[in-house]
Amino acid sequence: MKNNDLQFNKNDDAYRLLLSEMRRRLDLIRQGGGKKNIDRQHERGKMTARERIAYLLDRDQPYLEIGAFAAYDMYAEHGGCPAAGVIVVLGYVSGRLCIVVANDATVKAGAWFPLTTKKNLRAQELAMENRLPIIYLVDSAGVFLPMQDEIFPDKEHFGRIFRNNAVMSAEGIPQIAAIMGSCVAGGAYLPIMSDEALIVKGTGSVFLAGPYLVKAAIGEDTDIETLGGATTHCEISGVTDYACADDRECLDRIRSIVDKLGPAPLAGLNRSAPQPPALAEHELLGFFPTDNAQPYDTYEILRRLTDRSELDEYKPGYGKTIICAYARIDGWAVGIVANQRKVVKSRKGEMQFGGVIYSDSADKAARFVMNCNQKRIPLVFVQDVTGFMVGTRSEHGGIIKDGAKLVNAVANSVVPKITVITGNSYGAGNYAMCGKAYDPRFIFGWPTARIAVMGGDQAARTLLQIQETALKARGQTLDEKQEKALLEEIRQRYEQQTTAYYAAARLWIDAILDPLETRKAISLALSAANHAPIDRSFRTGVIQT
């Protein structure tokens, strides 16, 4: 395909429209609770969560927002919750790569929704897995009470955050908390279970029960400052360590603290001087079709992601529906496992569908994953998979056995794994290609990503058959027009649940990426992963051969 090819230009135009829509949605999300609430924050002498993070981060270094689309198009009955009411960023502070978590007080006063908890836990997971310092900028009214049953009592709910505080402290992962607004009830434990706690005079407060609850519980009259302001906790209780005049002084103090952290042990991942791809990166958009049913040559995508567009391919003539190759991305040595989406010819001369995992490709990929673990080379999975091959021939050939071999190798990998879902991510293919359940350090999606147990047409027809069977049992039938209308209704409902936005809203993926930002995101993810030494040997469980 050439740059002046009609299909190339159609793909490019269609993808740019997708990106324009993504940016429009992001712009709305970044307004948080809206101008009125932002103005109210400023009137109180406070910066917004995004302003605090922008001030805190090193301006000349890359950063990556995690979960910007969290809770997208959710909680409409409660007025929505942009970005789940908390901003999470992977970025540099005083030259040190950190996770920064900031409550957005413009969104329901920073109250915690179910996805707020899930997003905070994901931030802590990233800090723990990659052994990164984590900075909390606290400004929250606490649990959103109408949904407390989905936030408070379970293992992966609110209390898990304080458990993680304790575990990270024991493991020596630095935690710094700044109380820059409200910090109440159980949430008060988060900053105090961190290594160091700062509080802003006049706006920051921390207590187990506010003045109204104190009055109701014990009849005492008090005010916020006397109960839990900066003077109380820095001069009387000793709960906090530093009192700061305003947000900027507080953020400056955090930068100073991070600047003096001792050196961190590294994993020693191989990195050389970064080199740009030899082929034009922007051509990604023309080679990748926005119609997920259309085939394309995955090599054209990979060569626009790797340094000098070079791939050292492993077993190129075998198992052709999965490409395995050693390469460099922004200087980092990686092993790439990618689904080939064009139709290929097997070693036996048979035609194989692109995006489908066959026995030979599963066997090859499993061996490659094992090799990368032996060599301590991180893995990058590029997913566009419709699943494993089905049918009598595949079953007789042991497709389940070969698929299990790949899943076993991926599950037991000890090297960092980064997953990028570019297109389809269906069924067991999602698992074999290191989906969310297989602990990728970071998992990203392009706007064209689709995550589901099967494709929309297959699912719609399957669900239609189930409904028709149920109707027949009641003595009812559908005419052709009714059947067509019902099929379309099912397909549209199902398709809506497979989009990148639906996945990102539920934190099945960490971010939706502009394809042209993929190299940067992978590089930053590997920089984070390099902070966690690989402290165990690779081994698999029982594998049938």
Coordinates of C-alpha atoms in Angstrom, one line a residue:
M1 CA 0.0 0.0 0.0
K2 CA 1.3 3.4 -0.9
N3 CA 0.7 6.8 0.7
N4 CA -1.4 7.9 -2.4
D5 CA -3.5 4.7 -2.2
L6 CA -7.2 5.5 -1.9
Q7 CA -7.7 3.0 1.0
F8 CA -4.7 4.4 2.8
N9 CA -6.1 7.9 2.6
K10 CA -9.6 6.7 3.7
N11 CA -8.1 5.0 6.7
D12 CA -6.1 8.1 7.6
D13 CA -9.1 10.4 7.4
A14 CA -11.3 8.0 9.4
Y15 CA -8.7 7.7 12.1
R16 CA -8.2 11.4 12.4
L17 CA -11.9 11.8 12.9
L18 CA -11.8 9.2 15.7
L19 CA -8.9 11.1 17.3
S20 CA -10.7 14.4 17.0
E21 CA -13.7 12.9 18.9
M22 CA -11.4 11.4 21.5
R23 CA -9.8 14.8 22.2
R24 CA -13.3 16.5 22.4
R25 CA -14.3 14.0 25.0
L26 CA -11.0 14.5 26.9
D27 CA -11.5 18.2 26.9
L28 CA -14.9 17.8 28.6
I29 CA -13.5 15.4 31.2
R30 CA -10.6 17.8 32.0
Q31 CA -13.2 20.5 32.9
G32 CA -14.0 18.3 36.0
G33 CA -17.0 19.6 37.8
G34 CA -17.3 22.6 35.5
K35 CA -16.4 26.3 35.5
K36 CA -18.5 27.2 38.5
N37 CA -16.9 24.7 40.8
I38 CA -13.4 25.6 39.4
D39 CA -14.0 29.2 40.2
R40 CA -15.2 28.3 43.7
Q41 CA -12.0 26.4 44.2
H42 CA -9.9 29.4 43.2
E43 CA -12.0 31.7 45.4
R44 CA -10.9 29.6 48.4
G45 CA -7.3 30.1 47.4
K46 CA -7.0 26.6 46.2
M47 CA -5.6 25.2 42.9
T48 CA -7.6 22.6 41.1
A49 CA -6.3 19.0 41.0
R50 CA -5.0 19.3 37.5
E51 CA -3.3 22.6 38.3
R52 CA -1.6 21.1 41.3
I53 CA -0.3 18.2 39.2
A54 CA 0.9 20.5 36.4
Y55 CA 2.8 22.6 39.0
L56 CA 4.3 19.6 40.7
L57 CA 5.6 17.7 37.7
D58 CA 8.9 18.5 35.9
R59 CA 8.0 20.6 32.9
D60 CA 10.7 19.2 30.6
Q61 CA 9.8 15.5 31.1
P62 CA 7.1 13.2 29.6
Y63 CA 4.1 12.2 31.6
L64 CA 1.1 9.9 31.2
E65 CA -2.3 10.2 32.6
I66 CA -3.8 7.0 33.9
G67 CA -7.6 6.4 33.8
A68 CA -8.7 9.8 32.2
F69 CA -11.8 8.0 31.0
A70 CA -12.6 6.3 34.3
A71 CA -16.3 6.4 35.0
Y72 CA -16.9 7.9 31.5
D73 CA -20.7 8.0 30.8
M74 CA -21.4 6.4 34.2
Y75 CA -23.3 7.6 37.3
A76 CA -25.6 9.7 35.2
E77 CA -28.3 9.5 37.9
H78 CA -25.9 11.2 40.3
G79 CA -24.7 13.9 37.8
G80 CA -21.7 12.0 36.5
C81 CA -18.2 11.7 37.8
P82 CA -15.6 12.9 35.3
A83 CA -12.3 10.9 35.6
A84 CA -13.9 9.2 38.6
G85 CA -13.2 12.3 40.6
V86 CA -9.5 11.7 40.9
I87 CA -6.5 12.4 38.6
V88 CA -3.7 9.9 38.4
V89 CA -0.5 10.6 36.5
L90 CA 2.8 8.8 35.9
G91 CA 5.4 11.5 35.7
Y92 CA 8.7 13.0 36.9
V93 CA 9.0 15.0 40.1
S94 CA 12.4 16.5 40.8
G95 CA 13.9 14.0 38.3
R96 CA 12.3 11.0 40.0
L97 CA 9.6 9.0 38.3
C98 CA 6.5 8.9 40.5
I99 CA 2.8 8.1 40.7
V100 CA 0.7 11.2 41.6
V101 CA -2.8 10.9 42.8
A102 CA -5.0 14.0 43.2
N103 CA -8.6 14.2 44.4
D104 CA -10.7 16.5 42.2
A105 CA -12.7 18.6 44.6
T106 CA -14.6 20.2 41.7
V107 CA -16.4 16.8 41.3
K108 CA -18.8 16.2 44.1
A109 CA -16.4 17.8 46.6
G110 CA -13.9 15.0 45.8
A111 CA -16.3 12.3 47.1
W112 CA -15.4 8.7 46.4
F113 CA -17.5 6.7 43.9
P114 CA -17.0 3.0 43.3
L115 CA -14.7 3.8 40.3
T116 CA -12.8 6.4 42.4
T117 CA -11.8 3.5 44.7
K118 CA -10.9 1.3 41.8
K119 CA -8.8 4.0 40.3
N120 CA -6.9 4.8 43.5
L121 CA -6.2 1.1 44.0
R122 CA -4.9 0.9 40.4
A123 CA -2.6 3.8 41.2
Q124 CA -1.3 2.0 44.3
E125 CA -0.9 -1.2 42.3
L126 CA 1.3 0.6 39.8
A127 CA 3.4 2.1 42.6
M128 CA 3.8 -1.4 44.2
E129 CA 4.5 -3.4 41.0
N130 CA 7.0 -0.8 39.7
R131 CA 8.3 0.3 43.2
L132 CA 7.7 3.9 42.4
P133 CA 7.2 6.7 45.0
I134 CA 3.5 7.7 45.3
I135 CA 2.3 11.2 46.1
Y136 CA -1.3 11.8 47.3
L137 CA -2.8 15.3 47.0
V138 CA -5.8 14.9 49.3
D139 CA -8.9 17.0 48.9
S140 CA -12.0 14.9 49.5
A141 CA -15.3 14.9 51.3
G142 CA -15.0 11.1 51.7
V143 CA -17.3 8.2 50.6
F144 CA -20.3 9.1 48.4
L145 CA -22.9 7.8 50.9
P146 CA -25.7 6.9 48.4
M147 CA -23.3 4.2 47.0
Q148 CA -21.5 3.2 50.2
D149 CA -22.4 -0.5 49.8
E150 CA -20.3 -0.5 46.6
I151 CA -17.4 1.4 48.1
F152 CA -16.9 0.4 51.8
P153 CA -17.0 -3.3 52.8
D154 CA -15.4 -5.6 50.2
K155 CA -11.8 -6.7 49.7
E156 CA -11.1 -4.4 46.8
H157 CA -13.0 -1.4 48.4
F158 CA -12.1 1.7 50.3
G159 CA -10.3 -0.1 53.2
R160 CA -7.9 -1.8 50.8
I161 CA -6.2 1.6 50.2
F162 CA -5.1 1.9 53.8
R163 CA -3.9 -1.8 53.8
N164 CA -1.8 -0.9 50.8
N165 CA -0.4 2.1 52.6
A166 CA 0.9 -0.2 55.3
V167 CA 2.3 -2.8 52.8
M168 CA 4.1 -0.1 50.8
S169 CA 5.6 1.4 53.9
A170 CA 6.9 -2.0 55.0
E171 CA 8.4 -2.6 51.5
G172 CA 10.1 0.8 51.5
I173 CA 8.1 2.4 48.7
P174 CA 8.1 6.1 49.5
Q175 CA 4.6 7.7 50.2
I176 CA 4.1 11.4 50.6
A177 CA 0.6 12.9 51.3
A178 CA -0.5 16.5 51.2
I179 CA -3.7 17.5 52.9
M180 CA -4.8 20.3 50.7
G181 CA -8.6 20.3 51.5
S182 CA -11.0 18.1 53.4
C183 CA -9.8 14.7 54.7
V184 CA -12.4 13.0 56.8
A185 CA -13.5 9.8 58.5
G186 CA -11.7 6.7 57.2
G187 CA -10.0 8.7 54.6
A188 CA -8.0 10.4 57.3
Y189 CA -5.9 7.3 57.6
L190 CA -4.4 7.6 54.1
P191 CA -2.2 10.6 54.7
I192 CA -1.3 9.6 58.2
M193 CA -0.3 6.1 57.0
S194 CA 2.0 7.7 54.5
D195 CA 5.7 8.3 55.3
E196 CA 5.3 12.1 55.5
A197 CA 2.2 14.3 55.7
L198 CA 1.9 17.9 54.8
I199 CA -1.1 20.2 55.5
V200 CA -2.1 23.6 54.0
K201 CA -3.1 26.3 56.5
G202 CA -6.6 27.5 56.2
T203 CA -7.8 25.0 53.6
G204 CA -6.5 21.6 54.8
S205 CA -8.2 19.7 57.5
V206 CA -8.1 16.1 58.8
F207 CA -10.3 14.4 61.4
L208 CA -12.3 11.2 62.0
A209 CA -15.5 13.1 62.5
G210 CA -16.4 16.7 61.4
P211 CA -18.0 19.3 63.7
Y212 CA -21.6 18.3 63.0
L213 CA -20.9 14.7 63.8
V214 CA -19.0 15.6 66.9
K215 CA -21.9 17.7 68.1
A216 CA -24.3 14.8 67.4
A217 CA -22.1 12.2 69.0
I218 CA -20.8 13.9 72.2
G219 CA -22.5 17.3 72.3
E220 CA -19.3 19.2 71.8
D221 CA -19.3 22.5 69.9
T222 CA -16.2 23.0 67.7
D223 CA -15.0 24.3 64.3
I224 CA -13.0 22.8 61.5
E225 CA -9.7 24.6 62.3
T226 CA -9.8 23.8 66.0
L227 CA -10.8 20.2 65.4
G228 CA -8.4 19.3 62.6
G229 CA -6.6 22.3 61.0
A230 CA -2.9 22.8 60.4
T231 CA -2.2 24.4 63.8
T232 CA -3.9 21.6 65.7
H233 CA -2.1 18.8 63.8
C234 CA 1.3 20.4 63.5
E235 CA 1.6 21.9 67.0
I236 CA -0.8 19.9 69.3
S237 CA -1.5 16.4 68.0
G238 CA 1.7 15.9 66.0
V239 CA -0.3 14.1 63.3
T240 CA 1.1 16.1 60.4
D241 CA 4.8 16.9 59.7
Y242 CA 4.8 20.1 57.8
A243 CA 2.4 23.2 57.7
C244 CA 2.4 25.1 54.5
A245 CA 1.0 28.6 53.8
D246 CA -0.7 27.7 50.5
D247 CA -0.9 25.1 47.7
R248 CA 2.3 26.3 46.0
E249 CA 4.4 26.2 49.1
C250 CA 3.1 22.7 49.8
L251 CA 3.9 21.4 46.3
D252 CA 7.4 23.0 46.5
R253 CA 8.0 21.2 49.8
I254 CA 7.0 17.9 48.1
R255 CA 9.5 18.5 45.3
S256 CA 12.1 19.2 47.9
I257 CA 11.4 16.0 49.7
V258 CA 11.4 13.9 46.5
D259 CA 14.7 15.6 45.5
K260 CA 16.4 14.0 48.5
L261 CA 15.1 10.5 48.2
G262 CA 17.9 7.9 48.1
P263 CA 18.7 6.0 44.9
A264 CA 16.4 3.1 44.0
P265 CA 17.6 -0.3 42.8
L266 CA 16.8 -0.9 39.1
A267 CA 15.9 -4.0 37.1
G268 CA 18.7 -3.4 34.7
L269 CA 16.6 -3.5 31.6
N270 CA 18.6 -3.1 28.4
R271 CA 18.4 0.4 26.9
S272 CA 20.5 2.1 24.2
A273 CA 20.3 5.5 22.7
P274 CA 16.8 6.0 21.3
Q275 CA 16.4 6.1 17.6
P276 CA 13.3 7.2 15.7
P277 CA 11.6 4.8 13.3
A278 CA 13.1 4.9 9.7
L279 CA 9.5 4.9 8.4
A280 CA 7.2 7.8 9.0
E281 CA 5.3 7.3 12.3
H282 CA 2.2 9.3 11.1
E283 CA 1.6 6.6 8.4
L284 CA 0.3 4.4 11.2
L285 CA -3.1 6.0 10.8
G286 CA -3.3 5.2 7.1
F287 CA -2.2 1.6 7.4
F288 CA -4.6 0.8 10.2
P289 CA -8.3 0.5 9.2
T290 CA -11.0 1.8 11.6
D291 CA -13.2 -1.1 10.5
N292 CA -12.1 -3.9 12.8
A293 CA -13.2 -6.5 10.3
Q294 CA -10.7 -5.3 7.6
P295 CA -7.4 -7.1 7.3
Y296 CA -4.0 -5.2 7.2
D297 CA -0.3 -6.0 7.4
T298 CA 0.8 -5.8 11.0
Y299 CA 4.4 -5.5 9.9
E300 CA 3.6 -2.0 8.6
I301 CA 2.4 -1.0 12.1
L302 CA 5.3 -2.5 14.0
R303 CA 7.9 -0.9 11.7
R304 CA 6.5 2.5 12.6
L305 CA 6.8 1.8 16.3
T306 CA 10.3 0.3 16.5
D307 CA 13.7 2.1 16.5
R308 CA 15.0 2.4 12.9
S309 CA 11.9 0.3 11.9
E310 CA 14.0 -2.8 12.7
L311 CA 12.6 -6.2 13.7
D312 CA 14.7 -9.3 14.5
E313 CA 12.0 -11.8 13.8
Y314 CA 11.8 -15.1 15.6
K315 CA 10.6 -18.2 13.5
P316 CA 9.3 -16.0 10.6
G317 CA 8.2 -18.9 8.5
Y318 CA 6.3 -20.7 11.3
G319 CA 3.1 -19.8 13.0
K320 CA 2.6 -16.8 10.8
T321 CA -0.6 -15.4 12.5
I322 CA 1.5 -14.3 15.4
I323 CA 4.6 -12.2 14.8
C324 CA 7.3 -12.6 17.4
A325 CA 10.4 -10.3 17.2
Y326 CA 13.1 -8.7 19.2
A327 CA 13.3 -4.9 18.7
R328 CA 13.9 -1.6 20.4
I329 CA 11.3 1.0 21.3
D330 CA 12.8 4.3 22.3
G331 CA 16.0 2.5 23.0
W332 CA 14.4 -0.2 25.2
A333 CA 15.1 -3.8 24.2
V334 CA 11.8 -5.6 23.9
G335 CA 10.2 -8.8 22.7
I336 CA 7.2 -8.1 20.6
V337 CA 4.3 -10.5 20.3
A338 CA 1.7 -9.2 17.8
N339 CA -1.2 -10.6 15.9
Q340 CA -0.8 -10.6 12.2
R341 CA -4.1 -9.4 10.7
K342 CA -3.7 -10.2 7.1
V343 CA -4.5 -13.7 5.6
V344 CA -1.3 -15.8 5.5
K345 CA -0.3 -19.2 4.1
S346 CA 0.8 -21.8 6.7
R347 CA 3.8 -24.0 6.3
K348 CA 1.5 -26.7 4.8
G349 CA 0.3 -24.3 2.2
E350 CA -3.1 -23.7 3.8
M351 CA -4.6 -20.2 4.1
Q352 CA -5.0 -19.0 7.6
F353 CA -7.3 -16.1 8.8
G354 CA -5.5 -13.0 10.1
G355 CA -6.0 -12.2 13.8
V356 CA -6.8 -15.9 14.6
I357 CA -4.4 -17.9 16.8
Y358 CA -3.6 -21.3 15.3
S359 CA -1.8 -24.2 17.0
D360 CA 1.5 -23.4 15.3
S361 CA 1.3 -19.7 16.2
A362 CA 0.4 -20.4 19.8
D363 CA 3.4 -22.9 20.0
K364 CA 5.8 -20.3 18.6
A365 CA 4.6 -17.5 20.8
A366 CA 4.8 -19.6 24.0
R367 CA 8.4 -20.5 23.1
F368 CA 9.2 -16.9 22.4
V369 CA 7.7 -15.7 25.7
M370 CA 9.9 -18.3 27.5
N371 CA 13.0 -17.1 25.7
C372 CA 12.3 -13.4 26.6
N373 CA 12.0 -14.5 30.3
Q374 CA 15.3 -16.4 30.1
K375 CA 17.0 -13.3 28.7
R376 CA 15.3 -10.8 31.0
I377 CA 13.8 -8.9 28.0
P378 CA 10.4 -7.2 28.7
L379 CA 7.5 -8.2 26.5
V380 CA 5.2 -5.9 24.5
F381 CA 2.0 -7.5 23.3
V382 CA 0.2 -5.9 20.4
Q383 CA -3.3 -7.2 20.4
D384 CA -5.7 -7.5 17.4
V385 CA -7.0 -11.0 18.0
T386 CA -10.4 -12.6 17.2
G387 CA -9.6 -15.7 19.2
F388 CA -8.3 -19.2 18.7
M389 CA -9.1 -21.3 15.6
V390 CA -12.2 -23.5 16.1
G391 CA -13.5 -26.6 14.3
T392 CA -12.8 -30.3 14.1
R393 CA -9.4 -30.0 12.5
S394 CA -8.2 -27.6 15.1
E395 CA -9.6 -29.6 18.0
H396 CA -8.0 -32.8 16.7
G397 CA -4.8 -30.9 16.3
G398 CA -4.8 -29.9 20.0
I399 CA -5.6 -26.2 19.8
I400 CA -6.7 -26.2 23.5
K401 CA -3.4 -27.8 24.5
D402 CA -1.3 -25.3 22.5
G403 CA -3.4 -22.4 23.6
A404 CA -2.9 -23.5 27.3
K405 CA 0.8 -23.6 26.7
L406 CA 0.8 -20.0 25.6
V407 CA -1.5 -18.9 28.5
N408 CA 0.8 -20.7 31.0
A409 CA 3.9 -19.0 29.7
V410 CA 2.2 -15.5 29.8
A411 CA 0.7 -16.1 33.2
N412 CA 4.1 -17.1 34.7
S413 CA 6.3 -14.5 33.1
V414 CA 8.5 -12.5 35.5
V415 CA 9.6 -9.9 33.0
P416 CA 7.6 -6.7 32.7
K417 CA 4.7 -7.0 30.2
I418 CA 3.1 -4.1 28.4
T419 CA -0.1 -4.6 26.4
V420 CA -1.4 -2.4 23.6
I421 CA -4.9 -3.3 22.2
T422 CA -5.0 -1.8 18.7
G423 CA -8.1 -3.5 17.4
N424 CA -10.0 -6.7 18.4
S425 CA -9.5 -8.4 21.7
Y426 CA -11.9 -11.3 21.7
G427 CA -12.4 -14.4 23.8
A428 CA -9.4 -16.5 24.9
G429 CA -7.3 -14.5 22.5
N430 CA -7.5 -11.6 25.1
Y431 CA -6.0 -14.0 27.7
A432 CA -3.2 -15.5 25.5
M433 CA -2.2 -12.0 24.4
C434 CA -1.8 -10.7 28.0
G435 CA -5.2 -9.1 28.7
K436 CA -6.0 -7.4 32.0
A437 CA -6.3 -10.7 33.9
Y438 CA -2.7 -11.6 33.1
D439 CA -1.1 -8.7 35.0
P440 CA 0.4 -6.5 32.4
R441 CA 2.3 -3.7 34.2
F442 CA 0.4 -1.3 31.9
I443 CA -2.4 -1.9 29.4
F444 CA -3.4 0.6 26.8
G445 CA -5.9 0.7 24.0
W446 CA -6.2 2.7 20.7
P447 CA -9.6 4.3 20.0
T448 CA -10.3 1.3 17.7
A449 CA -9.9 -1.2 20.5
R450 CA -12.7 -3.7 21.0
I451 CA -12.8 -6.0 24.1
A452 CA -15.4 -8.7 24.3
V453 CA -16.0 -12.5 24.6
M454 CA -16.7 -12.5 20.8
G455 CA -17.3 -10.2 17.9
G456 CA -20.6 -8.2 17.6
D457 CA -22.1 -10.1 14.7
Q458 CA -21.3 -13.5 16.3
A459 CA -22.7 -12.4 19.7
A460 CA -25.8 -10.9 18.2
R461 CA -26.7 -14.0 16.2
T462 CA -26.0 -16.2 19.3
L463 CA -28.2 -14.1 21.5
L464 CA -30.9 -13.9 18.8
Q465 CA -30.9 -17.7 18.7
I466 CA -31.4 -17.9 22.4
Q467 CA -34.2 -15.4 22.4
E468 CA -35.9 -17.2 19.4
T469 CA -35.7 -20.5 21.3
A470 CA -37.3 -19.0 24.4
L471 CA -40.1 -17.5 22.2
K472 CA -40.7 -20.9 20.5
A473 CA -41.0 -22.5 23.9
R474 CA -43.9 -20.1 24.6
G475 CA -45.5 -20.9 21.2
Q476 CA -44.3 -17.6 19.6
T477 CA -42.3 -16.8 16.5
L478 CA -40.7 -13.8 14.8
D479 CA -41.3 -12.9 11.2
E480 CA -38.4 -11.8 9.0
K481 CA -38.8 -8.1 9.7
Q482 CA -39.1 -8.6 13.5
E483 CA -36.0 -10.9 13.5
K484 CA -34.0 -8.3 11.6
A485 CA -35.0 -5.5 13.9
L486 CA -34.2 -7.6 17.0
L487 CA -30.9 -8.6 15.6
E488 CA -29.9 -5.0 15.0
E489 CA -31.0 -4.0 18.5
I490 CA -29.0 -6.7 20.1
R491 CA -25.9 -5.9 17.9
Q492 CA -26.0 -2.2 18.8
R493 CA -26.3 -2.9 22.5
Y494 CA -23.5 -5.4 22.4
E495 CA -21.3 -3.2 20.3
Q496 CA -21.7 -0.3 22.7
Q497 CA -20.3 -2.5 25.5
T498 CA -17.2 -3.5 23.5
T499 CA -15.8 0.0 22.7
A500 CA -12.5 1.4 24.0
Y501 CA -14.5 4.1 26.0
Y502 CA -16.6 1.4 27.7
A503 CA -13.4 -0.5 28.6
A504 CA -11.5 2.7 29.8
A505 CA -14.5 3.8 31.9
R506 CA -14.2 0.6 33.9
L507 CA -10.4 0.7 34.0
W508 CA -10.0 -2.5 31.9
I509 CA -7.4 -0.4 30.2
D510 CA -5.2 2.3 31.7
A511 CA -5.5 4.8 28.9
I512 CA -6.8 5.3 25.4
L513 CA -3.8 6.3 23.3
D514 CA -3.4 8.3 20.1
P515 CA -1.5 5.7 18.0
L516 CA 1.2 8.3 17.5
E517 CA 1.8 8.5 21.2
T518 CA 2.3 4.7 21.5
R519 CA 6.1 4.8 21.5
K520 CA 6.1 7.4 24.2
A521 CA 3.7 5.5 26.4
I522 CA 5.6 2.2 26.1
S523 CA 8.8 3.9 26.8
L524 CA 7.5 5.6 30.0
A525 CA 5.9 2.3 31.1
L526 CA 9.2 0.6 30.7
S527 CA 11.0 3.4 32.6
A528 CA 8.6 2.7 35.4
A529 CA 9.0 -1.1 35.2
N530 CA 12.8 -0.7 35.3
H531 CA 12.5 0.5 38.9
A532 CA 11.3 -3.0 40.1
P533 CA 14.2 -5.5 40.2
I534 CA 13.2 -9.0 38.9
D535 CA 13.7 -11.0 42.0
R536 CA 12.5 -14.5 41.0
S537 CA 13.2 -17.1 38.3
F538 CA 10.9 -17.9 35.5
R539 CA 9.2 -21.3 35.5
T540 CA 5.9 -22.6 34.1
G541 CA 3.3 -24.9 35.5
V542 CA 2.5 -28.3 34.0
I543 CA 2.4 -28.0 30.2
Q544 CA 1.1 -30.7 27.9
T545 CA 3.3 -31.1 24.8

